[in-house]
Amino acid sequence: MTSRERNLEENEGVGLLDLLIVLAEHIKLLVAASLLGCLLAAGISYVVPRSYVSTAILVLPKPATGEIPLRVQYQTPAQATQLITSPRVLDRVIAQLNLANGGSIDAVRSQVAKQLKAVVGPDKLLRIEVKSSTPQQAQALANALIDNWLETTVLSAQDRADLESVLRNAESSLGATRRMIEQLATASH
């Protein structure tokens, strides 16, 4: 029996000195394992493609009580999420950023759709995340996506004029109906 083993039996435990001795005996293995782990992590970081994410959090406008929404088409968060990922918005983004490069619009639209994620959180905020290989591309795609989505929510001048005409006609009809009710009410007394 060695002196170290006798010392362990006498103390009935492992002391700090015993641990340091074990570490000193295996220092080469510990250093080699640490270096190997660092080299492996560095190798993996060079092999795995880098991905950058641009995130936007949007508060959707809500109509005020009694307001007639002629300028903006108000949407629920779920509707906004569907519209952002729709061909109506994606095709405009693809054209704006020249992403088609002669390829099929369906294939490019599918690729762009895979790069983005639009979800509504429990706080009813719309979160948009766009992934790309460079931070500039991720930000440009996110900005174009938001700009084109916002443009689709604003009525064109013709749509606004049509709605205002419908509103005037409805107000005129309502006024005529009220006058008829008043005439009937006075005639019955």
PDB file of C-alpha atoms in Angstrom, residues 33-179:
ATOM      1  CA  ALA A  33      -9.048  17.942 -24.296  1.00  0.00           C
ATOM      2  CA  SER A  34      -9.602  21.703 -23.890  1.00  0.00           C
ATOM      3  CA  LEU A  35      -7.580  22.519 -27.001  1.00  0.00           C
ATOM      4  CA  LEU A  36      -9.373  19.831 -28.988  1.00  0.00           C
ATOM      5  CA  GLY A  37     -12.741  21.242 -27.902  1.00  0.00           C
ATOM      6  CA  CYS A  38     -11.715  24.771 -28.925  1.00  0.00           C
ATOM      7  CA  LEU A  39     -10.452  23.584 -32.312  1.00  0.00           C
ATOM      8  CA  LEU A  40     -13.637  21.594 -32.896  1.00  0.00           C
ATOM      9  CA  ALA A  41     -15.822  24.605 -32.020  1.00  0.00           C
ATOM     10  CA  ALA A  42     -13.778  26.867 -34.318  1.00  0.00           C
ATOM     11  CA  GLY A  43     -14.046  24.345 -37.157  1.00  0.00           C
ATOM     12  CA  ILE A  44     -17.799  24.055 -36.782  1.00  0.00           C
ATOM     13  CA  SER A  45     -18.209  27.844 -36.711  1.00  0.00           C
ATOM     14  CA  TYR A  46     -16.434  28.104 -40.086  1.00  0.00           C
ATOM     15  CA  VAL A  47     -18.438  25.294 -41.668  1.00  0.00           C
ATOM     16  CA  VAL A  48     -21.927  26.345 -40.514  1.00  0.00           C
ATOM     17  CA  PRO A  49     -23.258  29.201 -42.694  1.00  0.00           C
ATOM     18  CA  ARG A  50     -23.861  32.451 -40.887  1.00  0.00           C
ATOM     19  CA  SER A  51     -27.391  33.706 -40.629  1.00  0.00           C
ATOM     20  CA  TYR A  52     -28.575  37.136 -39.562  1.00  0.00           C
ATOM     21  CA  VAL A  53     -32.048  38.075 -38.372  1.00  0.00           C
ATOM     22  CA  SER A  54     -33.775  41.432 -38.648  1.00  0.00           C
ATOM     23  CA  THR A  55     -36.746  41.777 -36.304  1.00  0.00           C
ATOM     24  CA  ALA A  56     -39.571  44.295 -36.399  1.00  0.00           C
ATOM     25  CA  ILE A  57     -42.374  44.623 -33.863  1.00  0.00           C
ATOM     26  CA  LEU A  58     -45.453  46.430 -35.115  1.00  0.00           C
ATOM     27  CA  VAL A  59     -48.511  47.792 -33.353  1.00  0.00           C
ATOM     28  CA  LEU A  60     -51.494  47.550 -35.641  1.00  0.00           C
ATOM     29  CA  PRO A  61     -53.718  50.640 -35.860  1.00  0.00           C
ATOM     30  CA  LYS A  62     -57.227  50.364 -34.486  1.00  0.00           C
ATOM     31  CA  PRO A  63     -60.135  52.563 -35.535  1.00  0.00           C
ATOM     32  CA  ALA A  64     -61.362  55.013 -32.943  1.00  0.00           C
ATOM     33  CA  THR A  65     -64.926  54.492 -31.759  1.00  0.00           C
ATOM     34  CA  GLY A  66     -67.291  55.980 -34.298  1.00  0.00           C
ATOM     35  CA  GLU A  67     -64.538  56.694 -36.818  1.00  0.00           C
ATOM     36  CA  ILE A  68     -65.207  55.907 -40.433  1.00  0.00           C
ATOM     37  CA  PRO A  69     -61.980  54.318 -41.673  1.00  0.00           C
ATOM     38  CA  LEU A  70     -61.537  55.737 -45.162  1.00  0.00           C
ATOM     39  CA  ARG A  71     -57.746  56.072 -45.222  1.00  0.00           C
ATOM     40  CA  VAL A  72     -56.603  52.770 -43.720  1.00  0.00           C
ATOM     41  CA  GLN A  73     -58.056  49.302 -43.984  1.00  0.00           C
ATOM     42  CA  TYR A  74     -57.940  48.107 -40.387  1.00  0.00           C
ATOM     43  CA  GLN A  75     -56.816  44.529 -39.919  1.00  0.00           C
ATOM     44  CA  THR A  76     -56.736  42.052 -37.120  1.00  0.00           C
ATOM     45  CA  PRO A  77     -53.249  40.768 -36.269  1.00  0.00           C
ATOM     46  CA  ALA A  78     -54.076  37.427 -37.900  1.00  0.00           C
ATOM     47  CA  GLN A  79     -55.171  39.177 -41.108  1.00  0.00           C
ATOM     48  CA  ALA A  80     -51.997  41.275 -41.126  1.00  0.00           C
ATOM     49  CA  THR A  81     -49.864  38.148 -40.691  1.00  0.00           C
ATOM     50  CA  GLN A  82     -51.563  36.480 -43.643  1.00  0.00           C
ATOM     51  CA  LEU A  83     -51.257  39.589 -45.805  1.00  0.00           C
ATOM     52  CA  ILE A  84     -47.543  40.007 -45.089  1.00  0.00           C
ATOM     53  CA  THR A  85     -46.843  36.486 -46.309  1.00  0.00           C
ATOM     54  CA  SER A  86     -49.243  36.724 -49.257  1.00  0.00           C
ATOM     55  CA  PRO A  87     -48.203  36.975 -52.923  1.00  0.00           C
ATOM     56  CA  ARG A  88     -49.731  40.471 -52.980  1.00  0.00           C
ATOM     57  CA  VAL A  89     -46.947  41.740 -50.704  1.00  0.00           C
ATOM     58  CA  LEU A  90     -44.158  39.273 -51.538  1.00  0.00           C
ATOM     59  CA  ASP A  91     -44.367  39.932 -55.285  1.00  0.00           C
ATOM     60  CA  ARG A  92     -43.947  43.659 -54.693  1.00  0.00           C
ATOM     61  CA  VAL A  93     -40.926  43.000 -52.441  1.00  0.00           C
ATOM     62  CA  ILE A  94     -39.376  40.693 -55.052  1.00  0.00           C
ATOM     63  CA  ALA A  95     -39.814  43.342 -57.749  1.00  0.00           C
ATOM     64  CA  GLN A  96     -38.517  46.155 -55.527  1.00  0.00           C
ATOM     65  CA  LEU A  97     -35.346  44.288 -54.532  1.00  0.00           C
ATOM     66  CA  ASN A  98     -34.833  42.578 -57.928  1.00  0.00           C
ATOM     67  CA  LEU A  99     -34.780  39.142 -56.329  1.00  0.00           C
ATOM     68  CA  ALA A 100     -36.195  37.208 -59.300  1.00  0.00           C
ATOM     69  CA  ASN A 101     -33.002  37.247 -61.410  1.00  0.00           C
ATOM     70  CA  GLY A 102     -34.817  35.509 -64.246  1.00  0.00           C
ATOM     71  CA  GLY A 103     -36.082  32.711 -62.009  1.00  0.00           C
ATOM     72  CA  SER A 104     -39.626  31.539 -61.508  1.00  0.00           C
ATOM     73  CA  ILE A 105     -41.640  33.995 -59.441  1.00  0.00           C
ATOM     74  CA  ASP A 106     -43.205  31.084 -57.541  1.00  0.00           C
ATOM     75  CA  ALA A 107     -39.777  29.693 -56.614  1.00  0.00           C
ATOM     76  CA  VAL A 108     -38.475  33.106 -55.519  1.00  0.00           C
ATOM     77  CA  ARG A 109     -41.675  33.787 -53.563  1.00  0.00           C
ATOM     78  CA  SER A 110     -41.291  30.443 -51.808  1.00  0.00           C
ATOM     79  CA  GLN A 111     -37.650  31.205 -50.980  1.00  0.00           C
ATOM     80  CA  VAL A 112     -38.516  34.652 -49.582  1.00  0.00           C
ATOM     81  CA  ALA A 113     -41.404  33.165 -47.584  1.00  0.00           C
ATOM     82  CA  LYS A 114     -38.960  30.681 -46.006  1.00  0.00           C
ATOM     83  CA  GLN A 115     -36.760  33.588 -44.920  1.00  0.00           C
ATOM     84  CA  LEU A 116     -39.509  35.340 -43.007  1.00  0.00           C
ATOM     85  CA  LYS A 117     -41.618  34.603 -39.993  1.00  0.00           C
ATOM     86  CA  ALA A 118     -44.604  36.713 -39.013  1.00  0.00           C
ATOM     87  CA  VAL A 119     -46.371  35.884 -35.765  1.00  0.00           C
ATOM     88  CA  VAL A 120     -48.759  37.583 -33.404  1.00  0.00           C
ATOM     89  CA  GLY A 121     -47.746  37.455 -29.759  1.00  0.00           C
ATOM     90  CA  PRO A 122     -50.060  37.240 -26.761  1.00  0.00           C
ATOM     91  CA  ASP A 123     -49.721  41.019 -26.475  1.00  0.00           C
ATOM     92  CA  LYS A 124     -51.371  41.372 -29.933  1.00  0.00           C
ATOM     93  CA  LEU A 125     -48.179  42.845 -31.408  1.00  0.00           C
ATOM     94  CA  LEU A 126     -47.088  41.691 -34.846  1.00  0.00           C
ATOM     95  CA  ARG A 127     -43.527  40.347 -34.849  1.00  0.00           C
ATOM     96  CA  ILE A 128     -41.716  39.983 -38.153  1.00  0.00           C
ATOM     97  CA  GLU A 129     -38.371  38.185 -38.369  1.00  0.00           C
ATOM     98  CA  VAL A 130     -36.384  38.040 -41.595  1.00  0.00           C
ATOM     99  CA  LYS A 131     -33.309  35.809 -41.969  1.00  0.00           C
ATOM    100  CA  SER A 132     -30.556  36.335 -44.518  1.00  0.00           C
ATOM    101  CA  SER A 133     -26.874  35.642 -45.097  1.00  0.00           C
ATOM    102  CA  THR A 134     -25.839  39.257 -44.387  1.00  0.00           C
ATOM    103  CA  PRO A 135     -27.226  41.774 -41.915  1.00  0.00           C
ATOM    104  CA  GLN A 136     -27.738  44.328 -44.710  1.00  0.00           C
ATOM    105  CA  GLN A 137     -29.822  41.886 -46.763  1.00  0.00           C
ATOM    106  CA  ALA A 138     -31.908  40.928 -43.734  1.00  0.00           C
ATOM    107  CA  GLN A 139     -32.598  44.573 -42.922  1.00  0.00           C
ATOM    108  CA  ALA A 140     -33.323  45.544 -46.546  1.00  0.00           C
ATOM    109  CA  LEU A 141     -35.749  42.636 -46.931  1.00  0.00           C
ATOM    110  CA  ALA A 142     -37.493  43.446 -43.627  1.00  0.00           C
ATOM    111  CA  ASN A 143     -37.826  47.133 -44.514  1.00  0.00           C
ATOM    112  CA  ALA A 144     -39.142  46.352 -48.011  1.00  0.00           C
ATOM    113  CA  LEU A 145     -41.594  43.847 -46.549  1.00  0.00           C
ATOM    114  CA  ILE A 146     -42.976  46.364 -44.039  1.00  0.00           C
ATOM    115  CA  ASP A 147     -43.111  49.214 -46.583  1.00  0.00           C
ATOM    116  CA  ASN A 148     -44.975  47.121 -49.150  1.00  0.00           C
ATOM    117  CA  TRP A 149     -47.343  45.720 -46.537  1.00  0.00           C
ATOM    118  CA  LEU A 150     -48.155  49.258 -45.360  1.00  0.00           C
ATOM    119  CA  GLU A 151     -48.778  50.370 -48.940  1.00  0.00           C
ATOM    120  CA  THR A 152     -51.312  47.589 -49.371  1.00  0.00           C
ATOM    121  CA  THR A 153     -53.223  48.790 -46.303  1.00  0.00           C
ATOM    122  CA  VAL A 154     -53.625  52.373 -47.599  1.00  0.00           C
ATOM    123  CA  LEU A 155     -56.481  52.943 -50.004  1.00  0.00           C
ATOM    124  CA  SER A 156     -55.721  54.292 -53.453  1.00  0.00           C
ATOM    125  CA  ALA A 157     -57.186  57.641 -54.464  1.00  0.00           C
ATOM    126  CA  GLN A 158     -59.785  55.892 -56.636  1.00  0.00           C
ATOM    127  CA  ASP A 159     -60.799  53.493 -53.832  1.00  0.00           C
ATOM    128  CA  ARG A 160     -61.112  56.413 -51.431  1.00  0.00           C
ATOM    129  CA  ALA A 161     -63.240  58.378 -53.899  1.00  0.00           C
ATOM    130  CA  ASP A 162     -65.483  55.341 -54.458  1.00  0.00           C
ATOM    131  CA  LEU A 163     -65.960  54.835 -50.725  1.00  0.00           C
ATOM    132  CA  GLU A 164     -66.681  58.516 -50.157  1.00  0.00           C
ATOM    133  CA  SER A 165     -69.315  58.350 -52.912  1.00  0.00           C
ATOM    134  CA  VAL A 166     -70.892  55.297 -51.263  1.00  0.00           C
ATOM    135  CA  LEU A 167     -70.834  57.131 -47.926  1.00  0.00           C
ATOM    136  CA  ARG A 168     -72.561  60.206 -49.391  1.00  0.00           C
ATOM    137  CA  ASN A 169     -75.232  57.994 -50.962  1.00  0.00           C
ATOM    138  CA  ALA A 170     -75.770  56.147 -47.663  1.00  0.00           C
ATOM    139  CA  GLU A 171     -76.034  59.438 -45.746  1.00  0.00           C
ATOM    140  CA  SER A 172     -78.515  60.760 -48.319  1.00  0.00           C
ATOM    141  CA  SER A 173     -80.607  57.576 -48.078  1.00  0.00           C
ATOM    142  CA  LEU A 174     -80.506  57.733 -44.291  1.00  0.00           C
ATOM    143  CA  GLY A 175     -81.676  61.361 -44.336  1.00  0.00           C
ATOM    144  CA  ALA A 176     -84.536  60.504 -46.691  1.00  0.00           C
ATOM    145  CA  THR A 177     -85.550  57.554 -44.490  1.00  0.00           C
ATOM    146  CA  ARG A 178     -85.563  59.765 -41.376  1.00  0.00           C
ATOM    147  CA  ARG A 179     -87.732  62.365 -43.119  1.00  0.00           C
TER     148      ARG A 179
END
